CSV table of C-alpha atoms in Angstrom, one decimal:
chain,number,residue,atom,x,y,z
A,48,MET,CA,-17.9,32.0,12.6
A,49,GLU,CA,-17.2,30.7,15.8
A,50,SER,CA,-18.8,29.6,19.2
A,51,ASP,CA,-17.3,28.4,22.3
A,52,LYS,CA,-16.0,25.0,20.7
A,53,THR,CA,-15.8,25.6,17.3
A,54,VAL,CA,-13.7,28.0,15.0
A,55,ILE,CA,-14.2,27.9,11.3
A,56,GLY,CA,-11.7,29.2,9.2
A,57,VAL,CA,-9.6,28.7,5.7
A,58,ILE,CA,-6.5,26.2,5.9
A,59,THR,CA,-3.7,28.0,5.0
A,60,SER,CA,0.2,28.4,5.9
A,61,ARG,CA,2.2,31.3,7.1
A,62,LYS,CA,5.9,31.7,8.6
A,63,CYS,CA,5.8,31.7,12.5
A,64,PRO,CA,6.4,35.3,13.4
A,65,THR,CA,8.1,33.9,16.6
A,66,CYS,CA,10.8,31.1,15.3
A,67,GLY,CA,10.4,31.5,11.3
A,68,HIS,CA,9.4,27.8,10.4
A,69,HIS,CA,6.6,27.3,8.2
A,70,GLU,CA,3.3,25.9,10.2
A,71,VAL,CA,-0.1,25.0,8.5
A,72,GLY,CA,-3.1,26.2,10.3
A,73,TYR,CA,-6.6,27.7,9.3
A,74,GLU,CA,-7.5,31.6,9.4
A,75,THR,CA,-11.0,32.9,10.6
A,76,SER,CA,-12.6,35.9,8.6
A,77,ASP,CA,-11.3,38.1,11.2
A,78,GLY,CA,-7.8,37.2,10.2
A,79,ASP,CA,-6.9,35.2,13.4
A,80,PHE,CA,-4.6,32.3,12.6
A,81,PHE,CA,-5.0,29.1,14.5
A,82,PRO,CA,-2.0,26.5,14.0
A,83,LEU,CA,-3.0,23.0,13.4
A,84,LYS,CA,-1.6,20.3,15.9
A,85,PRO,CA,-1.7,16.7,16.1
A,86,GLY,CA,-5.0,15.6,17.8
A,87,ASP,CA,-7.1,18.8,16.5
A,88,MET,CA,-10.2,17.7,15.2
A,89,VAL,CA,-11.6,19.4,12.3
A,90,GLY,CA,-14.6,19.3,9.9
A,91,VAL,CA,-14.5,19.9,6.1
A,92,PHE,CA,-17.5,22.4,4.6
A,93,ARG,CA,-17.6,22.0,0.9
A,94,LYS,CA,-18.3,25.2,-1.1
A,95,PRO,CA,-21.3,24.9,-3.5
A,96,PRO,CA,-20.8,24.0,-7.0
A,97,THR,CA,-20.2,27.2,-9.3
A,98,PRO,CA,-22.9,27.2,-12.1
A,99,GLY,CA,-21.8,25.6,-15.2
A,100,LEU,CA,-19.2,23.3,-13.3
A,101,THR,CA,-19.5,19.6,-12.2
A,102,SER,CA,-20.4,18.6,-9.1
A,103,ASP,CA,-18.0,18.1,-6.1
A,104,THR,CA,-18.3,14.5,-6.5
A,105,GLU,CA,-18.0,14.1,-10.3
A,106,GLY,CA,-14.7,13.0,-11.5
A,107,PHE,CA,-13.8,11.5,-8.0
A,108,THR,CA,-12.5,8.1,-7.6
A,109,GLU,CA,-11.2,6.0,-5.2
A,110,GLU,CA,-9.0,3.8,-7.6
A,111,PRO,CA,-5.2,4.7,-7.6
A,112,PRO,CA,-3.8,7.0,-10.5
A,113,GLU,CA,-2.9,5.2,-13.7
A,114,GLY,CA,0.4,3.8,-12.8
A,115,THR,CA,0.1,3.9,-9.1
A,116,GLU,CA,-1.1,0.6,-8.3
A,117,ASN,CA,0.9,-1.7,-5.4
A,118,ASP,CA,1.8,-4.0,-8.0
A,119,PHE,CA,5.7,-4.9,-8.1
A,120,SER,CA,5.7,-8.1,-10.1
A,121,GLY,CA,7.3,-6.3,-12.9
A,122,PHE,CA,10.2,-4.7,-10.9
A,123,GLU,CA,13.3,-6.1,-9.5
A,124,PRO,CA,15.7,-4.8,-6.7
A,125,TRP,CA,18.7,-3.0,-6.5
A,126,VAL,CA,21.4,-2.0,-3.8
A,127,PRO,CA,24.9,-1.1,-3.9
A,128,ASP,CA,26.1,-4.7,-3.2
A,129,PRO,CA,28.6,-3.9,0.0
A,130,LEU,CA,25.3,-2.7,1.3
A,131,ARG,CA,23.3,-6.0,1.4
A,132,SER,CA,24.4,-7.2,4.7
A,133,ASP,CA,22.9,-4.4,6.9
A,134,LYS,CA,19.1,-4.3,6.8
A,135,SER,CA,18.6,-0.3,7.5
A,136,LEU,CA,21.0,0.3,5.0
A,137,ARG,CA,19.4,-1.6,2.6
A,138,SER,CA,16.2,-0.2,3.1
A,139,LYS,CA,17.7,3.3,3.0
A,140,TYR,CA,19.2,3.0,-0.3
A,141,GLY,CA,17.6,0.2,-2.0
A,142,VAL,CA,15.1,0.9,-4.8
A,143,LEU,CA,12.7,-1.1,-7.0
A,144,ILE,CA,13.5,-0.8,-11.0
A,145,ASN,CA,10.8,-1.5,-13.6
A,146,LYS,CA,12.6,-4.4,-15.4
A,147,ASP,CA,11.5,-3.1,-18.9
A,148,ILE,CA,13.9,-0.1,-18.5
A,149,VAL,CA,16.9,-1.6,-16.9
A,150,ASN,CA,19.5,-2.0,-19.7
A,151,GLY,CA,23.1,-3.4,-18.1
A,152,GLU,CA,24.6,-1.7,-15.1
A,153,MET,CA,22.5,0.8,-12.9
A,154,SER,CA,23.3,4.4,-13.6
A,155,ALA,CA,23.2,7.9,-11.6
A,156,ALA,CA,20.5,8.8,-13.6
A,157,LEU,CA,18.6,5.6,-13.6
A,158,TYR,CA,18.7,5.3,-9.9
A,159,GLU,CA,17.6,9.0,-9.0
A,160,MET,CA,14.5,8.0,-11.2
A,161,ALA,CA,13.8,4.9,-9.0
A,162,TYR,CA,14.4,6.8,-5.8
A,163,LYS,CA,12.1,9.5,-6.6
A,164,GLN,CA,9.5,6.6,-7.7
A,165,LYS,CA,10.1,5.1,-4.0
A,166,LEU,CA,9.7,8.5,-2.1
A,167,GLN,CA,6.4,9.1,-4.1
A,168,HIS,CA,5.1,5.6,-3.3
A,169,LEU,CA,5.9,5.9,0.2
A,170,LEU,CA,3.9,9.2,0.2
A,171,GLN,CA,1.1,7.8,-1.6
A,172,ARG,CA,0.7,4.7,0.7
A,173,GLU,CA,0.6,6.7,3.9
A,174,VAL,CA,-3.0,6.9,5.3
A,175,CYS,CA,-2.8,6.6,8.8
A,176,THR,CA,-1.1,9.9,9.8
A,177,PRO,CA,-1.4,13.3,7.9
A,178,LEU,CA,1.6,14.0,5.7
A,179,SER,CA,1.7,17.1,7.5
A,180,VAL,CA,2.2,15.9,10.9
A,181,ILE,CA,4.6,13.5,9.5
A,182,LEU,CA,6.8,16.3,7.7
A,183,ASP,CA,6.6,18.5,10.8
A,184,LYS,CA,8.2,15.6,13.0
A,185,TYR,CA,11.2,15.0,11.0
A,186,PHE,CA,11.8,18.1,9.0
A,187,VAL,CA,9.5,20.9,10.6
A,188,ALA,CA,8.2,21.4,7.0
A,189,PRO,CA,4.3,20.5,7.0
A,190,HIS,CA,3.8,23.1,4.2
A,191,LEU,CA,5.5,20.6,2.1
A,192,ALA,CA,2.4,18.3,2.3
A,193,GLY,CA,0.2,20.2,-0.3
A,194,GLY,CA,-0.8,18.4,-3.6
A,195,ASP,CA,-0.7,14.8,-4.7
A,196,PRO,CA,2.0,12.2,-3.9
A,197,LYS,CA,4.0,13.4,-7.0
A,198,GLN,CA,4.0,17.2,-6.2
A,199,VAL,CA,5.2,16.4,-2.6
A,200,ALA,CA,7.8,14.2,-3.5
A,201,ASP,CA,9.2,16.8,-5.9
A,202,ALA,CA,8.9,19.5,-3.4
A,203,LEU,CA,10.7,17.2,-0.7
A,204,TRP,CA,13.3,16.7,-3.6
A,205,GLU,CA,13.6,20.7,-4.1
A,206,GLU,CA,13.5,21.7,-0.7
A,207,LEU,CA,15.4,19.4,1.6
A,208,GLU,CA,18.9,18.2,1.4
A,209,GLU,CA,18.3,15.0,3.6
A,210,ILE,CA,16.0,13.5,1.0
A,211,ARG,CA,18.8,14.1,-1.7
A,212,MET,CA,21.6,13.0,0.3
A,213,PRO,CA,21.0,9.3,-0.6
A,214,VAL,CA,21.2,9.8,-4.4
A,215,GLU,CA,24.1,12.1,-4.1
A,216,SER,CA,25.9,9.3,-2.1
A,217,VAL,CA,25.0,6.8,-4.5
A,218,THR,CA,25.8,8.7,-7.4
A,219,GLN,CA,29.2,9.3,-5.8
A,220,TRP,CA,29.7,5.5,-5.2
A,221,LEU,CA,29.1,4.7,-8.6
A,222,GLU,CA,31.5,7.4,-10.0
A,223,ASN,CA,34.5,5.8,-7.9
A,224,MET,CA,33.4,2.5,-6.4
A,225,ASP,CA,36.3,3.3,-3.5
A,226,ASP,CA,36.2,2.9,0.0
A,227,GLU,CA,35.8,6.8,0.6
A,228,SER,CA,32.6,6.8,-1.2
A,229,LEU,CA,31.4,3.8,0.2
A,230,LEU,CA,32.2,5.2,4.1
A,231,LYS,CA,30.1,8.5,3.1
A,232,MET,CA,27.2,6.3,2.5
A,233,ILE,CA,27.2,3.7,5.4
A,234,HIS,CA,28.6,6.9,8.3
A,235,PRO,CA,28.9,6.4,11.1
A,236,LEU,CA,29.2,2.8,10.5
A,237,SER,CA,32.9,1.3,9.4
A,238,ILE,CA,33.6,-1.0,6.4
A,239,ASN,CA,34.3,-3.8,8.9
A,240,ASP,CA,30.5,-3.4,10.5
A,241,LEU,CA,29.8,-5.0,7.3
A,242,LYS,CA,29.2,-8.5,7.0
A,243,ASP,CA,29.9,-11.4,4.6
A,244,GLU,CA,25.9,-12.3,4.6
A,245,ARG,CA,24.3,-10.8,1.8
A,246,ALA,CA,20.3,-10.6,1.5
A,247,SER,CA,18.9,-12.0,-1.5
A,248,ASP,CA,16.9,-10.2,-4.1
A,249,GLU,CA,13.7,-12.2,-3.0
A,250,GLN,CA,14.4,-10.5,0.5
A,251,LEU,CA,15.3,-7.1,-0.5
A,252,LYS,CA,12.4,-6.8,-2.3
A,253,GLN,CA,10.0,-7.9,0.6
A,254,GLU,CA,11.9,-5.3,2.8
A,255,LEU,CA,11.3,-2.5,0.4
A,256,GLU,CA,7.4,-3.6,-0.4
A,257,GLY,CA,7.1,-3.3,3.7
A,258,LEU,CA,8.7,0.0,4.1
A,259,SER,CA,6.9,2.5,5.8
A,260,LEU,CA,7.2,6.5,5.2
A,261,GLU,CA,8.1,7.1,8.7
A,262,ASP,CA,10.7,4.3,8.8
A,263,PHE,CA,12.3,6.0,5.8
A,264,LEU,CA,12.5,9.3,7.0
A,265,GLU,CA,13.9,7.9,10.3
A,266,MET,CA,16.9,6.8,8.7
A,267,LEU,CA,17.4,9.9,6.8
């Protein structure tokens, strides 16, 4: 169904036949594919409900899923101590840890869990720009934007080395605590670039709470 100004199709994804990257678009009943681009205007047509099933609007809620509220009162910030003097490094590597599960020193497994929660929260909080546009901008990976925030976070973790790199760097630092692992974390900075002034927990927490998804991906 199409006119001079309107094309109706089904949202899908494909591998670009020219360059091979994945792209999201819509496919018409004739099999023509049109890639979606920033600035495109789209309309959504709901399918009629299947007999015997609930209507489209039943079960829909604007409330956030359980456990995803933006309340961090029960969380405390953590970042490798040498990085506390640099805001960009604090924002990149810093995480918020649930006080109820913190027991003693940070571990690699605990950091990975907190990092994935950080990524999921950033995805959940992004409402101004479609995730497919953001992921296409930084990774040429709009196809990873499908699903809820947890599904997208899991897909990013599995598919993109850039997403996993901070966890790998912190894990190596936790295991060795030496200058070599520290230099890998702060590259291209040097140890001399790290100042003696350290951000407080309160300042670090405020910075992490105010971090946007695009700011975080820019750091990667």
